[in-house]
């Protein structure tokens, strides 16, 4: 199976999604793309890209901060997304509506 | 200006100028109360909508303190509610003291989850907006209020986005608004506390604004807000029809763009706002490109916010957060050439989007 990794850590929105889309371009259905990102917007935008382009998001993992750096502000925590490319139609954008989301905290 | 001359004195004093200031303030209060469908003593002026929201929340919390300290809000409420709730839970080191109830893909409250949340013992208030000022979706206030009544929970309604533009809410126990929503000045919020509601301001007693704040309202600002309300209210039917027609055109034009996520309910919505997000677009770059072409739009994208976090509303509904454009139509009185401006916007928008996509090398994606 075709596997691609996109390391977009340190890039701000919309660049992580652009890198992902560029990597996905022309790949056969079934390709697995792993994206690493530290951008807070990508948490929402990679799932949204998958919905709009009709690809499948199979995994989101929070990777911990593992820096052993001397600068206290250094933050190396990031998110790992695994996306499976479905058959590519050039422009499968769509809004969509209605599906219920449950309560976040009760 | 006349109001500034006439209303400078302290409305609580007894000399002639003070009594004149009191009369002007009462006049503003009566006019607004009449428009909001409540009695004048139920209306207080606070320094802005968010201040009114927080005061409404704090008074309900304090009045309910013997029953508990838990509050419930929708995940798309105003940040004045969400940050206050999160702070409250964090201070008590108890995440159960604040619950954010989810919404669906168009941003509408999940009523069964809402009922579950308010039925937990110790809950003392629920906050639900009349409609979302960012994406326009109206909330089911009648059903939410019914559920609140069943469970004995007071409902705080944030009407900031809808007052003057949409029918005034009738289902609430406390309501907050902001004069800017109806074309009034900045710096004036209204807090409506009906007589039946158990509400009590924490802290020492105040003789300002029925004891609901300790900040004196500026009489001239209150008068200007009341006058703006009078004009906006008189034109509200025509205004809403005109706004709805323009938003429908803009919505169709936005939906025609490539790779666009048009968010919010298409029908059950405020008449004057629209939000959409574009793939592979930098929100900040698009706002600046549109500004260069003479259009003032907002954005909920992270790159346009001071915190570098995307809009919590877009996040809560699972919408694309980058490349976001937020349109709020001005009132007719403020923008008489709006129809022509919108025509030009619709013509130029595809090109503006193409320009910013090309800047990022994302044209062919």
PDB file of C-alpha atoms in Angstrom, chain B residues 42-208:
ATOM      1  CA  UNK B  42     -36.900  45.534  34.200  1.00  0.00           C
ATOM      2  CA  UNK B  43     -34.386  47.239  31.871  1.00  0.00           C
ATOM      3  CA  UNK B  44     -30.919  48.317  33.053  1.00  0.00           C
ATOM      4  CA  UNK B  45     -28.177  50.021  31.055  1.00  0.00           C
ATOM      5  CA  UNK B  46     -24.697  48.507  31.358  1.00  0.00           C
ATOM      6  CA  UNK B  47     -21.426  49.371  29.635  1.00  0.00           C
ATOM      7  CA  UNK B  48     -21.834  47.083  26.619  1.00  0.00           C
ATOM      8  CA  UNK B  49     -23.382  43.760  25.661  1.00  0.00           C
ATOM      9  CA  UNK B  50     -20.659  41.488  27.084  1.00  0.00           C
ATOM     10  CA  UNK B  51     -20.834  43.348  30.424  1.00  0.00           C
ATOM     11  CA  UNK B  52     -24.617  42.858  30.444  1.00  0.00           C
ATOM     12  CA  UNK B  53     -24.167  39.156  29.678  1.00  0.00           C
ATOM     13  CA  UNK B  54     -21.691  38.649  32.486  1.00  0.00           C
ATOM     14  CA  UNK B  55     -23.864  40.607  34.935  1.00  0.00           C
ATOM     15  CA  UNK B  56     -26.875  38.514  33.925  1.00  0.00           C
ATOM     16  CA  UNK B  57     -24.912  35.343  34.529  1.00  0.00           C
ATOM     17  CA  UNK B  58     -23.408  36.432  37.841  1.00  0.00           C
ATOM     18  CA  UNK B  59     -26.774  37.527  39.243  1.00  0.00           C
ATOM     19  CA  UNK B  60     -28.386  34.179  38.391  1.00  0.00           C
ATOM     20  CA  UNK B  61     -25.433  32.283  39.869  1.00  0.00           C
ATOM     21  CA  UNK B  62     -25.589  34.315  43.064  1.00  0.00           C
ATOM     22  CA  UNK B  63     -29.360  33.981  43.402  1.00  0.00           C
ATOM     23  CA  UNK B  64     -29.003  30.206  43.001  1.00  0.00           C
ATOM     24  CA  UNK B  65     -25.964  29.748  45.223  1.00  0.00           C
ATOM     25  CA  UNK B  66     -27.810  27.657  47.823  1.00  0.00           C
ATOM     26  CA  UNK B  67     -28.835  25.143  45.163  1.00  0.00           C
ATOM     27  CA  UNK B  68     -25.427  24.786  43.559  1.00  0.00           C
ATOM     28  CA  UNK B  69     -22.861  26.454  41.343  1.00  0.00           C
ATOM     29  CA  UNK B  70     -23.115  24.611  38.052  1.00  0.00           C
ATOM     30  CA  UNK B  71     -23.838  26.373  34.762  1.00  0.00           C
ATOM     31  CA  UNK B  72     -24.702  25.090  31.318  1.00  0.00           C
ATOM     32  CA  UNK B  73     -24.134  26.862  27.979  1.00  0.00           C
ATOM     33  CA  UNK B  74     -24.104  25.983  24.298  1.00  0.00           C
ATOM     34  CA  UNK B  75     -20.677  25.458  22.746  1.00  0.00           C
ATOM     35  CA  UNK B  76     -21.355  28.414  20.408  1.00  0.00           C
ATOM     36  CA  UNK B  77     -22.180  31.028  23.063  1.00  0.00           C
ATOM     37  CA  UNK B  78     -20.483  34.422  23.211  1.00  0.00           C
ATOM     38  CA  UNK B  79     -16.961  34.196  24.621  1.00  0.00           C
ATOM     39  CA  UNK B  80     -18.096  36.398  27.550  1.00  0.00           C
ATOM     40  CA  UNK B  81     -20.171  33.388  28.668  1.00  0.00           C
ATOM     41  CA  UNK B  82     -17.695  30.639  27.784  1.00  0.00           C
ATOM     42  CA  UNK B  83     -14.623  32.257  29.305  1.00  0.00           C
ATOM     43  CA  UNK B  84     -16.555  33.131  32.475  1.00  0.00           C
ATOM     44  CA  UNK B  85     -17.840  29.558  32.778  1.00  0.00           C
ATOM     45  CA  UNK B  86     -14.435  27.994  32.180  1.00  0.00           C
ATOM     46  CA  UNK B  87     -12.798  30.369  34.632  1.00  0.00           C
ATOM     47  CA  UNK B  88     -15.454  29.566  37.226  1.00  0.00           C
ATOM     48  CA  UNK B  89     -14.882  25.800  36.854  1.00  0.00           C
ATOM     49  CA  UNK B  90     -11.095  26.207  36.853  1.00  0.00           C
ATOM     50  CA  UNK B  91     -11.127  28.365  39.980  1.00  0.00           C
ATOM     51  CA  UNK B  92     -13.142  25.726  41.823  1.00  0.00           C
ATOM     52  CA  UNK B  93     -10.948  23.002  40.326  1.00  0.00           C
ATOM     53  CA  UNK B  94     -14.155  21.235  39.329  1.00  0.00           C
ATOM     54  CA  UNK B  95     -14.804  20.732  35.607  1.00  0.00           C
ATOM     55  CA  UNK B  96     -18.382  19.669  36.371  1.00  0.00           C
ATOM     56  CA  UNK B  97     -19.307  23.250  37.273  1.00  0.00           C
ATOM     57  CA  UNK B  98     -19.429  24.272  33.630  1.00  0.00           C
ATOM     58  CA  UNK B  99     -20.925  22.206  30.813  1.00  0.00           C
ATOM     59  CA  UNK B 100     -20.741  23.142  27.139  1.00  0.00           C
ATOM     60  CA  UNK B 101     -23.505  21.460  25.186  1.00  0.00           C
ATOM     61  CA  UNK B 102     -22.748  20.523  21.599  1.00  0.00           C
ATOM     62  CA  UNK B 103     -24.460  21.719  18.450  1.00  0.00           C
ATOM     63  CA  UNK B 104     -25.081  20.109  15.068  1.00  0.00           C
ATOM     64  CA  UNK B 105     -23.392  20.862  11.741  1.00  0.00           C
ATOM     65  CA  UNK B 106     -25.381  24.084  11.281  1.00  0.00           C
ATOM     66  CA  UNK B 107     -24.738  25.206  14.852  1.00  0.00           C
ATOM     67  CA  UNK B 108     -28.125  24.387  16.352  1.00  0.00           C
ATOM     68  CA  UNK B 109     -28.351  23.294  19.977  1.00  0.00           C
ATOM     69  CA  UNK B 110     -28.681  19.562  20.644  1.00  0.00           C
ATOM     70  CA  UNK B 111     -31.858  19.715  22.781  1.00  0.00           C
ATOM     71  CA  UNK B 112     -31.716  16.174  24.275  1.00  0.00           C
ATOM     72  CA  UNK B 113     -28.091  16.774  25.344  1.00  0.00           C
ATOM     73  CA  UNK B 114     -29.159  20.165  26.704  1.00  0.00           C
ATOM     74  CA  UNK B 115     -31.874  18.551  28.797  1.00  0.00           C
ATOM     75  CA  UNK B 116     -29.390  15.965  30.109  1.00  0.00           C
ATOM     76  CA  UNK B 117     -27.017  18.767  31.071  1.00  0.00           C
ATOM     77  CA  UNK B 118     -29.552  20.946  32.906  1.00  0.00           C
ATOM     78  CA  UNK B 119     -31.059  17.997  34.777  1.00  0.00           C
ATOM     79  CA  UNK B 120     -27.835  17.367  36.700  1.00  0.00           C
ATOM     80  CA  UNK B 121     -28.335  18.461  40.339  1.00  0.00           C
ATOM     81  CA  UNK B 122     -26.596  21.660  41.332  1.00  0.00           C
ATOM     82  CA  UNK B 123     -27.281  23.354  37.991  1.00  0.00           C
ATOM     83  CA  UNK B 124     -28.368  26.955  38.586  1.00  0.00           C
ATOM     84  CA  UNK B 125     -28.542  28.484  35.119  1.00  0.00           C
ATOM     85  CA  UNK B 126     -28.445  27.797  31.397  1.00  0.00           C
ATOM     86  CA  UNK B 127     -27.235  30.232  28.736  1.00  0.00           C
ATOM     87  CA  UNK B 128     -28.518  30.026  25.157  1.00  0.00           C
ATOM     88  CA  UNK B 129     -28.158  32.710  22.486  1.00  0.00           C
ATOM     89  CA  UNK B 130     -31.146  33.788  20.387  1.00  0.00           C
ATOM     90  CA  UNK B 131     -29.022  33.384  17.278  1.00  0.00           C
ATOM     91  CA  UNK B 132     -25.333  33.162  16.513  1.00  0.00           C
ATOM     92  CA  UNK B 133     -23.861  36.446  15.344  1.00  0.00           C
ATOM     93  CA  UNK B 134     -21.135  34.712  13.386  1.00  0.00           C
ATOM     94  CA  UNK B 135     -22.987  32.042  11.422  1.00  0.00           C
ATOM     95  CA  UNK B 136     -26.562  33.344  11.789  1.00  0.00           C
ATOM     96  CA  UNK B 137     -28.208  30.121  12.982  1.00  0.00           C
ATOM     97  CA  UNK B 138     -31.169  30.731  15.310  1.00  0.00           C
ATOM     98  CA  UNK B 139     -31.520  28.646  18.439  1.00  0.00           C
ATOM     99  CA  UNK B 140     -34.736  26.867  19.486  1.00  0.00           C
ATOM    100  CA  UNK B 141     -35.397  29.215  22.424  1.00  0.00           C
ATOM    101  CA  UNK B 142     -38.997  28.197  22.918  1.00  0.00           C
ATOM    102  CA  UNK B 143     -38.098  24.519  23.408  1.00  0.00           C
ATOM    103  CA  UNK B 144     -34.992  25.349  25.453  1.00  0.00           C
ATOM    104  CA  UNK B 145     -37.040  27.587  27.741  1.00  0.00           C
ATOM    105  CA  UNK B 146     -39.699  24.908  28.114  1.00  0.00           C
ATOM    106  CA  UNK B 147     -37.035  22.386  29.160  1.00  0.00           C
ATOM    107  CA  UNK B 148     -35.578  24.921  31.589  1.00  0.00           C
ATOM    108  CA  UNK B 149     -38.990  25.562  33.156  1.00  0.00           C
ATOM    109  CA  UNK B 150     -39.558  21.824  33.546  1.00  0.00           C
ATOM    110  CA  UNK B 151     -36.287  21.490  35.431  1.00  0.00           C
ATOM    111  CA  UNK B 152     -36.577  24.782  37.340  1.00  0.00           C
ATOM    112  CA  UNK B 153     -33.499  26.310  35.722  1.00  0.00           C
ATOM    113  CA  UNK B 154     -33.461  30.015  34.746  1.00  0.00           C
ATOM    114  CA  UNK B 155     -32.557  30.716  31.116  1.00  0.00           C
ATOM    115  CA  UNK B 156     -30.137  33.515  30.241  1.00  0.00           C
ATOM    116  CA  UNK B 157     -30.624  34.585  26.620  1.00  0.00           C
ATOM    117  CA  UNK B 158     -27.875  36.391  24.731  1.00  0.00           C
ATOM    118  CA  UNK B 159     -29.834  38.446  22.197  1.00  0.00           C
ATOM    119  CA  UNK B 160     -26.861  40.567  21.134  1.00  0.00           C
ATOM    120  CA  UNK B 161     -26.868  39.306  17.558  1.00  0.00           C
ATOM    121  CA  UNK B 162     -30.592  39.589  16.935  1.00  0.00           C
ATOM    122  CA  UNK B 163     -32.006  42.647  18.702  1.00  0.00           C
ATOM    123  CA  UNK B 164     -33.252  45.124  16.140  1.00  0.00           C
ATOM    124  CA  UNK B 165     -32.550  42.762  13.222  1.00  0.00           C
ATOM    125  CA  UNK B 166     -34.764  39.803  14.076  1.00  0.00           C
ATOM    126  CA  UNK B 167     -37.916  39.377  16.199  1.00  0.00           C
ATOM    127  CA  UNK B 168     -37.228  40.165  19.858  1.00  0.00           C
ATOM    128  CA  UNK B 169     -36.992  36.997  21.983  1.00  0.00           C
ATOM    129  CA  UNK B 170     -39.893  36.325  24.340  1.00  0.00           C
ATOM    130  CA  UNK B 171     -38.598  33.085  25.897  1.00  0.00           C
ATOM    131  CA  UNK B 172     -36.079  34.078  28.569  1.00  0.00           C
ATOM    132  CA  UNK B 173     -35.619  34.659  32.287  1.00  0.00           C
ATOM    133  CA  UNK B 174     -32.801  37.153  31.789  1.00  0.00           C
ATOM    134  CA  UNK B 175     -31.827  38.750  28.463  1.00  0.00           C
ATOM    135  CA  UNK B 176     -28.827  40.792  27.351  1.00  0.00           C
ATOM    136  CA  UNK B 177     -28.292  42.961  24.281  1.00  0.00           C
ATOM    137  CA  UNK B 178     -25.975  45.579  22.820  1.00  0.00           C
ATOM    138  CA  UNK B 179     -26.978  48.884  21.217  1.00  0.00           C
ATOM    139  CA  UNK B 180     -24.527  48.395  18.342  1.00  0.00           C
ATOM    140  CA  UNK B 181     -26.718  45.557  17.043  1.00  0.00           C
ATOM    141  CA  UNK B 182     -29.483  47.997  16.188  1.00  0.00           C
ATOM    142  CA  UNK B 183     -27.259  50.776  14.878  1.00  0.00           C
ATOM    143  CA  UNK B 184     -26.772  52.496  18.230  1.00  0.00           C
ATOM    144  CA  UNK B 185     -23.534  53.682  19.826  1.00  0.00           C
ATOM    145  CA  UNK B 186     -20.819  51.451  21.233  1.00  0.00           C
ATOM    146  CA  UNK B 187     -20.632  51.203  24.990  1.00  0.00           C
ATOM    147  CA  UNK B 188     -24.264  50.539  25.833  1.00  0.00           C
ATOM    148  CA  UNK B 189     -25.576  47.143  26.830  1.00  0.00           C
ATOM    149  CA  UNK B 190     -29.059  46.326  28.045  1.00  0.00           C
ATOM    150  CA  UNK B 191     -29.789  43.821  30.767  1.00  0.00           C
ATOM    151  CA  UNK B 192     -33.413  42.718  31.072  1.00  0.00           C
ATOM    152  CA  UNK B 193     -34.392  41.099  34.354  1.00  0.00           C
ATOM    153  CA  UNK B 194     -38.140  40.450  34.544  1.00  0.00           C
ATOM    154  CA  UNK B 195     -39.711  40.859  37.970  1.00  0.00           C
ATOM    155  CA  UNK B 196     -40.515  37.133  38.198  1.00  0.00           C
ATOM    156  CA  UNK B 197     -36.828  36.133  37.883  1.00  0.00           C
ATOM    157  CA  UNK B 198     -34.735  35.395  40.963  1.00  0.00           C
ATOM    158  CA  UNK B 199     -31.657  37.454  40.228  1.00  0.00           C
ATOM    159  CA  UNK B 200     -29.319  39.107  42.685  1.00  0.00           C
ATOM    160  CA  UNK B 201     -26.133  41.007  42.031  1.00  0.00           C
ATOM    161  CA  UNK B 202     -23.240  39.792  44.194  1.00  0.00           C
ATOM    162  CA  UNK B 203     -21.462  42.437  46.232  1.00  0.00           C
ATOM    163  CA  UNK B 204     -22.683  45.461  48.136  1.00  0.00           C
ATOM    164  CA  UNK B 205     -26.025  47.048  47.239  1.00  0.00           C
ATOM    165  CA  UNK B 206     -25.965  49.668  44.491  1.00  0.00           C
ATOM    166  CA  UNK B 207     -28.426  52.456  43.760  1.00  0.00           C
ATOM    167  CA  UNK B 208     -27.460  52.593  40.065  1.00  0.00           C
TER     168      UNK B 208
END
